[in-house]
Short mmCIF file of C-alpha atoms and ligand atoms in Angstrom, two decimals:
data_model
loop_
_atom_site.label_atom_id
_atom_site.label_comp_id
_atom_site.label_asym_id
_atom_site.label_seq_id
_atom_site.Cartn_x
_atom_site.Cartn_y
_atom_site.Cartn_z
CA MET B 1 85.31 105.93 109.14
CA ASP B 2 84.19 105.66 112.77
CA PRO B 3 84.99 102.27 114.25
CA THR B 4 84.04 103.20 117.85
CA TYR B 5 80.91 101.47 119.08
CA SER B 6 78.33 103.05 121.35
CA ALA B 7 77.90 102.06 125.02
CA GLU B 8 74.66 100.26 124.03
CA ALA B 9 76.59 98.25 121.45
CA GLU B 10 79.19 97.27 124.04
CA ALA B 11 76.41 96.23 126.44
CA PHE B 12 74.96 94.07 123.67
CA ARG B 13 78.44 92.61 123.12
CA ASP B 14 78.52 91.54 126.79
CA LYS B 15 75.14 89.87 126.27
CA MET B 16 76.44 87.96 123.24
CA GLN B 17 79.57 86.86 125.08
CA ALA B 18 77.43 85.63 127.99
CA PHE B 19 75.20 83.69 125.57
CA LEU B 20 78.21 82.02 123.95
CA ALA B 21 79.79 81.20 127.33
CA GLU B 22 76.53 79.65 128.51
CA HIS B 23 75.79 77.55 125.43
CA LEU B 24 79.15 76.48 123.99
CA PRO B 25 80.87 73.42 125.51
CA ALA B 26 83.29 74.23 128.36
CA ASP B 27 86.45 73.18 126.46
CA TRP B 28 85.36 74.88 123.21
CA LYS B 29 88.21 75.68 120.79
CA GLY B 30 86.20 76.39 117.65
CA VAL B 31 84.20 74.21 115.28
CA GLY B 32 87.35 73.37 113.27
CA ALA B 33 88.74 71.44 116.26
CA LEU B 34 85.99 68.80 115.79
CA ASP B 35 86.30 65.98 113.26
CA GLY B 36 83.84 65.79 110.34
CA GLU B 37 81.07 63.79 112.00
CA ALA B 38 81.30 65.58 115.36
CA ALA B 39 81.26 68.95 113.56
CA SER B 40 78.08 68.03 111.62
CA GLN B 41 76.37 66.83 114.80
CA PHE B 42 77.44 69.92 116.74
CA THR B 43 76.28 72.25 113.94
CA ALA B 44 72.84 70.60 113.78
CA GLU B 45 72.38 70.90 117.58
CA TRP B 46 73.77 74.46 117.58
CA ARG B 47 71.38 75.47 114.80
CA LYS B 48 68.49 74.37 117.01
CA ILE B 49 69.83 76.45 119.95
CA LEU B 50 70.14 79.49 117.65
CA SER B 51 66.65 78.96 116.26
CA ASP B 52 65.14 78.60 119.78
CA ASN B 53 66.85 81.87 120.77
CA ARG B 54 65.83 83.71 117.57
CA MET B 55 69.45 84.11 116.53
CA LEU B 56 69.43 82.28 113.19
CA ALA B 57 68.11 85.22 111.22
CA PRO B 58 68.99 88.12 113.52
CA SER B 59 67.80 90.83 111.12
CA TRP B 60 64.36 89.35 110.36
CA PRO B 61 61.21 90.57 112.09
CA ALA B 62 60.06 88.45 115.04
CA GLU B 63 56.83 87.45 113.25
CA TYR B 64 58.88 85.28 110.86
CA GLY B 65 61.09 83.80 113.59
CA GLY B 66 63.83 86.43 113.33
CA GLY B 67 65.64 88.33 116.06
CA GLY B 68 64.57 91.86 115.08
CA LEU B 69 68.07 93.17 115.90
CA SER B 70 69.30 96.60 114.87
CA GLU B 71 72.07 96.82 112.26
CA LEU B 72 74.69 97.58 114.91
CA GLU B 73 73.56 94.63 117.03
CA GLN B 74 73.83 92.35 113.98
CA VAL B 75 77.40 93.49 113.41
CA VAL B 76 78.37 92.96 117.07
CA MET B 77 76.76 89.52 117.06
CA ALA B 78 78.61 88.49 113.86
CA GLU B 79 81.92 89.66 115.36
CA GLU B 80 81.45 87.79 118.63
CA PHE B 81 80.41 84.56 116.92
CA GLN B 82 83.41 84.80 114.59
CA LYS B 83 85.82 85.43 117.48
CA ALA B 84 84.37 82.46 119.37
CA GLY B 85 84.64 80.18 116.32
CA ALA B 86 80.92 79.40 116.60
CA PRO B 87 78.82 78.77 113.47
CA THR B 88 75.98 81.20 112.77
CA GLY B 89 73.83 78.49 111.15
CA GLY B 90 73.82 75.25 109.18
CA SER B 91 75.65 74.44 105.94
CA ASN B 92 72.86 75.69 103.62
CA ASP B 93 71.89 78.74 105.66
CA PRO B 94 73.95 81.15 103.53
CA PHE B 95 71.53 80.21 100.70
CA SER B 96 68.42 79.74 102.85
CA ILE B 97 68.67 82.77 105.14
CA ALA B 98 71.20 85.26 103.76
CA MET B 99 70.21 84.86 100.10
CA VAL B 100 66.70 83.62 99.35
CA GLY B 101 65.24 84.45 102.79
CA ASN B 102 66.38 88.07 102.67
CA THR B 103 65.22 88.31 99.06
CA ILE B 104 61.74 86.96 99.91
CA LEU B 105 61.62 89.44 102.78
CA GLN B 106 62.31 92.28 100.35
CA TRP B 107 60.32 91.13 97.30
CA GLY B 108 57.84 88.48 98.47
CA THR B 109 54.07 88.86 98.86
CA PRO B 110 52.67 88.63 102.42
CA GLU B 111 51.59 85.04 101.62
CA GLN B 112 55.07 84.08 100.34
CA LYS B 113 56.73 85.56 103.42
CA ALA B 114 54.30 83.87 105.82
CA HIS B 115 54.73 80.52 104.08
CA PHE B 116 58.46 80.32 103.32
CA LEU B 117 60.29 82.27 106.02
CA PRO B 118 59.22 80.25 109.11
CA ARG B 119 59.96 77.02 107.21
CA ILE B 120 63.52 78.23 106.63
CA ILE B 121 63.99 78.92 110.35
CA SER B 122 62.57 75.53 111.33
CA GLY B 123 64.87 73.77 108.85
CA GLU B 124 61.94 72.20 107.02
CA ASP B 125 62.99 73.94 103.79
CA VAL B 126 66.70 73.86 102.91
CA TRP B 127 67.77 75.93 99.90
CA CYS B 128 70.36 76.00 97.13
CA GLN B 129 71.08 78.48 94.33
CA GLY B 130 70.20 77.72 90.68
CA TYR B 131 71.77 80.63 88.79
CA SER B 132 74.81 79.46 86.76
CA GLU B 133 74.54 77.31 83.66
CA PRO B 134 77.22 75.72 81.47
CA ASP B 135 76.86 78.66 79.02
CA ALA B 136 75.86 81.39 81.48
CA GLY B 137 78.15 82.29 84.38
CA SER B 138 79.56 85.81 84.27
CA ASP B 139 77.05 86.50 81.52
CA LEU B 140 74.21 85.34 83.76
CA ALA B 141 71.47 87.03 81.73
CA GLY B 142 72.36 84.68 78.84
CA LEU B 143 70.76 81.77 80.74
CA GLY B 144 68.73 79.23 78.76
CA THR B 145 66.71 77.22 81.32
CA LYS B 146 63.08 77.73 80.28
CA ALA B 147 59.83 77.78 82.21
CA VAL B 148 56.45 77.56 80.45
CA LEU B 149 53.11 77.98 82.18
CA ASP B 150 50.83 74.93 82.08
CA GLY B 151 47.61 75.58 84.01
CA ASP B 152 48.58 76.30 87.62
CA GLU B 153 52.17 75.19 87.25
CA TRP B 154 55.38 76.23 85.56
CA VAL B 155 57.14 73.45 83.64
CA ILE B 156 60.92 73.87 83.81
CA ASN B 157 63.48 72.41 81.39
CA GLY B 158 67.22 73.03 81.31
CA GLN B 159 70.41 72.68 83.34
CA LYS B 160 72.11 74.51 86.20
CA ILE B 161 75.71 73.94 87.30
CA TRP B 162 78.04 74.58 90.29
CA THR B 163 75.03 74.28 92.60
CA SER B 164 76.73 74.38 96.02
CA ALA B 165 75.27 72.02 98.63
CA GLY B 166 72.48 71.14 96.16
CA HIS B 167 72.60 67.54 97.38
CA LEU B 168 71.63 68.75 100.88
CA ALA B 169 68.72 70.94 99.74
CA ASN B 170 65.04 70.23 99.09
CA TRP B 171 64.31 73.61 97.44
CA ILE B 172 66.14 75.54 94.73
CA PHE B 173 65.69 79.15 93.64
CA VAL B 174 65.98 79.10 89.86
CA LEU B 175 66.39 81.83 87.29
CA CYS B 176 64.33 80.78 84.27
CA ARG B 177 63.67 82.30 80.88
CA THR B 178 59.92 82.92 80.66
CA ASP B 179 59.89 85.13 77.55
CA THR B 180 62.20 84.02 74.77
CA ASP B 181 61.35 87.04 72.56
CA ALA B 182 62.19 89.78 75.10
CA PRO B 183 65.69 91.33 75.41
CA LYS B 184 67.74 88.94 77.55
CA HIS B 185 67.50 90.83 80.88
CA ARG B 186 63.73 91.29 80.52
CA GLY B 187 62.53 87.73 79.92
CA ILE B 188 63.77 86.13 83.18
CA SER B 189 61.72 85.07 86.23
CA PHE B 190 62.87 84.14 89.74
CA MET B 191 61.18 80.89 90.83
CA LEU B 192 61.07 78.77 93.96
CA CYS B 193 61.09 75.14 92.89
CA PRO B 194 60.72 72.00 95.05
CA MET B 195 63.54 69.50 94.36
CA GLU B 196 61.93 66.32 95.66
CA GLN B 197 60.23 65.38 92.36
CA ASP B 198 61.08 63.17 89.36
CA GLY B 199 61.79 66.15 87.08
CA VAL B 200 64.79 67.33 89.15
CA ASP B 201 68.04 65.35 88.99
CA VAL B 202 71.05 66.37 91.14
CA ARG B 203 74.44 64.99 90.06
CA PRO B 204 77.63 65.62 92.10
CA ILE B 205 80.75 67.25 90.61
CA ALA B 206 84.08 65.94 91.95
CA MET B 207 86.49 68.71 92.98
CA ILE B 208 90.30 68.71 92.95
CA SER B 209 90.23 68.10 96.73
CA GLY B 210 88.27 64.88 96.14
CA GLU B 211 85.12 66.26 97.77
CA SER B 212 81.82 66.83 95.97
CA GLU B 213 80.57 70.05 97.42
CA PHE B 214 78.70 71.20 94.35
CA ASN B 215 76.49 69.70 91.67
CA GLU B 216 74.83 69.82 88.30
CA VAL B 217 71.03 70.11 88.50
CA PHE B 218 68.94 68.94 85.54
CA PHE B 219 65.30 69.99 85.06
CA ASP B 220 63.28 67.65 82.87
CA ASN B 221 59.65 68.81 82.88
CA ALA B 222 60.03 69.79 86.54
CA ARG B 223 56.91 71.31 88.06
CA CYS B 224 56.76 74.49 90.10
CA PRO B 225 53.54 76.08 91.50
CA ARG B 226 52.43 79.15 89.54
CA GLU B 227 52.44 81.34 92.66
CA ASN B 228 56.12 80.59 93.41
CA VAL B 229 57.48 83.45 91.30
CA ILE B 230 59.17 86.16 93.38
CA GLY B 231 58.57 89.64 91.97
CA GLU B 232 56.99 90.04 88.54
CA VAL B 233 56.92 87.34 85.87
CA ASN B 234 59.71 88.42 83.45
CA GLY B 235 60.93 90.86 86.14
CA GLY B 236 63.30 88.40 87.80
CA TRP B 237 66.51 90.21 86.88
CA ALA B 238 65.99 92.91 89.51
CA VAL B 239 65.20 90.20 92.11
CA ALA B 240 68.31 88.25 91.08
CA MET B 241 70.50 91.34 91.54
CA THR B 242 69.03 91.99 95.02
CA LEU B 243 70.04 88.48 95.98
CA LEU B 244 73.58 88.94 94.62
CA SER B 245 74.04 92.04 96.76
CA TYR B 246 73.32 89.86 99.84
CA GLU B 247 75.76 87.24 98.50
CA ARG B 248 78.54 89.80 97.97
CA GLY B 249 77.98 92.23 100.82
CA GLU B 250 77.85 90.37 104.16
CA ALA B 251 81.54 89.89 104.81
CA ALA B 252 82.89 93.21 106.10
CA ALA B 253 82.39 92.39 109.80
CA THR B 254 83.70 88.84 109.88
CA MET B 255 86.34 88.50 107.14
CA PRO B 256 89.02 90.67 108.80
CA ILE B 257 88.73 88.55 111.98
CA MET B 258 88.99 85.31 109.99
CA PHE B 259 91.94 86.48 107.94
CA ARG B 260 93.75 87.88 111.00
CA ALA B 261 93.47 84.43 112.61
CA GLU B 262 94.74 82.83 109.39
CA ILE B 263 97.87 85.00 109.28
CA ASP B 264 98.58 84.31 112.96
CA LYS B 265 98.30 80.60 112.20
CA LEU B 266 100.60 81.01 109.20
CA ILE B 267 103.29 82.73 111.30
CA VAL B 268 103.18 79.81 113.75
CA LEU B 269 103.51 77.42 110.79
CA ALA B 270 106.58 79.32 109.52
CA ARG B 271 108.18 79.06 112.98
CA GLU B 272 107.34 75.37 113.37
CA ARG B 273 108.72 74.51 109.93
CA GLY B 274 111.91 76.59 110.37
CA ALA B 275 110.96 79.00 107.57
CA ASP B 276 110.84 82.12 109.77
CA SER B 277 114.53 82.91 109.19
CA ASP B 278 114.19 82.81 105.38
CA PRO B 279 114.26 86.50 104.28
CA ARG B 280 111.94 85.89 101.31
CA ILE B 281 109.33 84.16 103.49
CA ARG B 282 109.64 86.94 106.10
CA GLN B 283 108.98 89.58 103.44
CA ARG B 284 105.93 87.71 102.19
CA LEU B 285 104.62 87.29 105.75
CA ALA B 286 105.07 91.01 106.38
CA ASP B 287 103.24 91.76 103.14
CA ALA B 288 100.40 89.42 104.13
CA HIS B 289 100.16 91.13 107.54
CA ILE B 290 99.89 94.56 105.88
CA LYS B 291 97.17 93.31 103.52
CA VAL B 292 95.09 91.99 106.44
CA GLU B 293 95.40 95.37 108.17
CA ILE B 294 94.19 97.07 104.97
CA MET B 295 91.33 94.56 104.80
CA ARG B 296 90.39 95.42 108.42
CA MET B 297 90.24 99.12 107.53
CA LEU B 298 88.24 98.45 104.36
CA GLY B 299 85.85 96.43 106.51
CA GLN B 300 85.53 99.27 109.01
CA ARG B 301 84.77 101.73 106.21
CA THR B 302 82.06 99.44 104.82
CA LEU B 303 80.63 98.92 108.32
CA THR B 304 80.59 102.65 109.03
CA GLN B 305 78.59 103.20 105.81
CA TYR B 306 76.28 100.30 106.68
CA LEU B 307 75.62 101.64 110.18
CA GLN B 308 74.82 105.04 108.67
CA GLY B 309 72.10 103.31 106.66
CA GLN B 310 73.93 103.15 103.31
CA HIS B 311 73.69 99.70 101.79
CA PRO B 312 76.69 98.49 99.84
CA GLY B 313 76.59 99.50 96.18
CA PRO B 314 79.07 98.60 93.42
CA GLU B 315 82.00 99.63 95.64
CA SER B 316 81.41 96.43 97.67
CA SER B 317 83.32 94.80 94.78
CA ILE B 318 86.50 96.27 96.30
CA PHE B 319 86.11 94.09 99.38
CA LYS B 320 85.21 90.91 97.43
CA LEU B 321 88.15 91.40 95.05
CA TYR B 322 90.51 92.20 97.91
CA TRP B 323 89.81 89.30 100.28
CA SER B 324 89.62 86.66 97.57
CA GLU B 325 92.88 87.65 95.84
CA GLN B 326 94.62 88.04 99.22
CA HIS B 327 93.46 84.58 100.27
CA ARG B 328 94.90 83.05 97.11
CA VAL B 329 98.29 84.70 97.80
CA VAL B 330 98.37 83.70 101.50
CA THR B 331 97.58 80.05 100.82
CA GLU B 332 100.28 79.95 98.12
CA LEU B 333 102.70 81.23 100.76
CA ALA B 334 101.56 78.46 103.14
CA VAL B 335 102.26 75.84 100.49
CA ASP B 336 105.73 77.35 99.90
CA ILE B 337 106.42 77.25 103.65
CA LEU B 338 105.37 73.59 103.75
CA GLY B 339 107.62 72.81 100.78
CA ALA B 340 107.74 69.09 99.96
CA ALA B 341 105.35 68.36 102.87
CA ALA B 342 102.60 69.96 100.79
CA MET B 343 102.86 67.03 98.38
CA THR B 344 102.05 64.50 101.12
CA PRO B 345 99.45 66.34 103.22
CA GLU B 346 98.86 65.00 106.72
CA GLY B 347 96.24 65.63 109.40
CA GLU B 348 92.60 66.68 109.24
CA TRP B 349 91.38 68.20 105.93
CA PRO B 350 89.32 71.41 106.11
CA LEU B 351 85.59 70.97 106.60
CA GLY B 352 84.59 73.28 103.77
CA SER B 353 87.07 76.15 103.71
CA PHE B 354 85.90 78.41 100.89
CA HIS B 355 87.20 81.16 103.14
CA THR B 356 89.84 80.30 105.74
CA ASP B 357 89.89 76.91 107.46
CA LEU B 358 87.45 76.84 110.37
CA PRO B 359 88.44 78.37 113.74
CA GLY B 360 90.22 75.88 115.99
CA SER B 361 91.47 73.68 113.11
CA ALA B 362 94.90 72.07 113.38
CA ASN B 363 97.91 73.81 111.82
CA SER B 364 98.44 70.72 109.65
CA SER B 365 99.68 70.38 106.08
CA ALA B 366 96.26 68.96 105.06
CA SER B 367 94.47 72.01 106.52
CA TRP B 368 96.65 74.36 104.44
CA VAL B 369 96.66 72.31 101.24
CA GLY B 370 92.86 71.92 101.34
CA THR B 371 92.44 75.64 101.99
CA PHE B 372 94.89 76.38 99.16
CA TYR B 373 92.71 74.37 96.74
CA ASN B 374 89.53 76.05 97.88
CA ALA B 375 91.04 79.55 97.83
CA ARG B 376 90.94 79.43 94.03
CA ALA B 377 87.15 79.27 94.25
CA GLY B 378 86.87 82.62 96.07
CA THR B 379 88.12 84.50 93.01
CA ILE B 380 85.37 82.86 90.92
CA TYR B 381 82.09 82.50 92.84
CA ALA B 382 79.84 85.50 93.55
CA GLY B 383 81.41 87.19 90.50
CA THR B 384 84.96 86.54 89.26
CA SER B 385 87.82 88.94 89.95
CA GLN B 386 87.68 90.17 86.34
CA VAL B 387 83.96 90.86 86.67
CA GLN B 388 84.55 92.74 89.96
CA LYS B 389 87.16 94.86 88.14
CA ASN B 390 84.68 95.57 85.35
CA ILE B 391 82.09 96.68 87.96
CA LEU B 392 84.63 98.93 89.66
CA GLY B 393 85.88 100.38 86.37
CA GLU B 394 82.47 101.09 84.94
CA MET B 395 80.26 101.80 87.96
CA VAL B 396 82.67 103.29 90.52
CA LEU B 397 85.32 104.98 88.36
CA GLY B 398 82.95 105.83 85.52
CA LEU B 399 85.24 104.46 82.81
CA PRO B 400 83.76 103.59 79.39
CA LYS B 401 82.08 100.18 79.15
CA GLY B 402 84.31 97.28 78.06
CA PRO B 403 83.91 96.00 74.50
CA LYS B 404 81.16 93.41 73.98
CA VAL B 405 82.67 90.08 73.01
CA THR B 406 80.55 87.69 70.94
CA PRO B 407 81.32 84.09 71.92
CA PRO B 408 82.37 81.81 69.05
CA ALA B 409 79.57 79.65 67.57
CA LYS B 410 79.55 76.09 68.98
C1 FAD E 501 82.99 77.22 94.73
C2 FAD E 501 81.92 77.71 93.80
C3 FAD E 501 80.62 77.64 94.20
C4 FAD E 501 79.61 78.08 93.35
N1 FAD E 501 78.31 77.95 93.75
C5 FAD E 501 77.32 78.31 92.92
C6 FAD E 501 75.95 78.08 93.29
O1 FAD E 501 75.64 77.58 94.37
N2 FAD E 501 74.99 78.42 92.40
C7 FAD E 501 75.27 78.99 91.20
O2 FAD E 501 74.35 79.30 90.46
N3 FAD E 501 76.57 79.19 90.79
C8 FAD E 501 77.58 78.86 91.63
N4 FAD E 501 78.90 79.03 91.24
C9 FAD E 501 79.17 79.49 89.89
C10 FAD E 501 79.75 80.89 89.79
O3 FAD E 501 78.78 81.85 90.01
C11 FAD E 501 80.37 81.00 88.37
O4 FAD E 501 81.45 80.08 88.31
C12 FAD E 501 80.87 82.39 88.08
O5 FAD E 501 79.81 83.30 87.97
C13 FAD E 501 81.72 82.44 86.79
O6 FAD E 501 81.04 81.87 85.72
P1 FAD E 501 81.71 80.72 84.82
O7 FAD E 501 82.28 79.67 85.74
O8 FAD E 501 80.72 80.29 83.83
O9 FAD E 501 82.95 81.39 84.12
P2 FAD E 501 82.90 82.33 82.83
O10 FAD E 501 81.86 83.38 83.00
O11 FAD E 501 82.84 81.47 81.61
O12 FAD E 501 84.33 83.04 82.90
C14 FAD E 501 85.54 82.44 82.43
C15 FAD E 501 86.65 83.47 82.55
O13 FAD E 501 86.35 84.60 81.70
C16 FAD E 501 86.36 85.80 82.45
N5 FAD E 501 85.33 86.71 81.98
C17 FAD E 501 84.04 86.40 81.68
N6 FAD E 501 83.37 87.50 81.27
C18 FAD E 501 84.26 88.53 81.30
C19 FAD E 501 84.19 89.90 81.01
N7 FAD E 501 83.04 90.46 80.58
N8 FAD E 501 85.30 90.67 81.14
C20 FAD E 501 86.48 90.12 81.58
N9 FAD E 501 86.61 88.79 81.89
C21 FAD E 501 85.52 88.01 81.76
C22 FAD E 501 86.05 85.37 83.88
O14 FAD E 501 86.53 86.32 84.82
C23 FAD E 501 86.78 84.03 83.98
O15 FAD E 501 88.14 84.24 84.26
C24 FAD E 501 79.93 78.61 92.08
C25 FAD E 501 81.27 78.69 91.68
C26 FAD E 501 82.27 78.25 92.54
C27 FAD E 501 83.69 78.32 92.08
#
């Protein structure tokens, strides 16, 4: 592990800090300090500034509207944006840029790259992820949505579920079964499907917090151009796994900063609510502090490997498992510190806190209760904690494969 950055990296850090100082409002406290509407408006305007300065997709080549930054520069940029509490893109950009954009860059034909990537940067195409189905989550390869070729178009029928921000998207990347006779991993294709058509129906799912952040998506004879398959027809599993590595691997630089800020906020909460003299709360706070320090070191190890050109393999499950379980524990502690006040939350609710609440947010009971609800999701999406443990057991420790369980007939 070598967490020291070169002089060039530190010079680039100065450049990033100057950019942020020039473009963020003078009294900037972080995007979480804005209320819902102001935050949406700020994020839309900020996205435009990032796009004009080629900072939306810092790793992409300039010909597609990217920043062409080195890996070290990308890490420094992510750190500085996180410290400043500045968004790195719009609400769907994790799907549009980090997931499908990077996947098209790796697997797409020259025509697909030239067509889709600039439209992502401009915001013309906004993406969501159509992987999970009611009967295919952890066992993703068991998916049943079918696509059949009809002339120059694929005709898609089936259902996806838990489609985050699907109501804000106009394109969906869909895993479809295109060969029903092949073994389950070999008959899947990765398709890019337009959503603004009669055959695609998006229905919101209400969450425990009262929000509807994700959706069910129904395909009823939906049409998708023949050329919109990424990779080989029936070869979509390898493409799907590439995308998941982007979904699981990007956090090492930013998570330790976010979780450090969360613990600091929690200690202030304990003081404000008079819980800092309770020996059991003190022990749990100390434990949480230690866990964030371990997370920081795990992050540095991952970053060191990344900067040496090694891309995260199955051991990236350690980081995913660690931050998501830690977040669950910390938010439970927050609710215990709040005590009865957690039952009548007050103040601004989080604006989408699947990780910590946004930088600059109030230390209110509603911020913590909303984050507590959403913390459960982190141990499920991008592979559940049990699945991460299976990956670590089988692929990192080399233990025998777990027994295959046949689901009961319905
Ligand atoms: C906030 C959120 C956002 C999401 N966004 C999206 C999205 O945008 N697009 C999308 O496609 N999906 C999305 N998902 C879905 C997510 O990928 C699935 O929920 C996840 O893969 C788990 O699948 P499942 O819900 O079907 O649970 P299941 O796979 O049915 O699992 C149920 C339980 O069984 C356990 N389990 C299953 N298999 C094994 C095994 N082999 N060994 C041990 N334990 C096992 C699991 O760990 C879990 O505890 C999202 C989920 C959440 C929570």
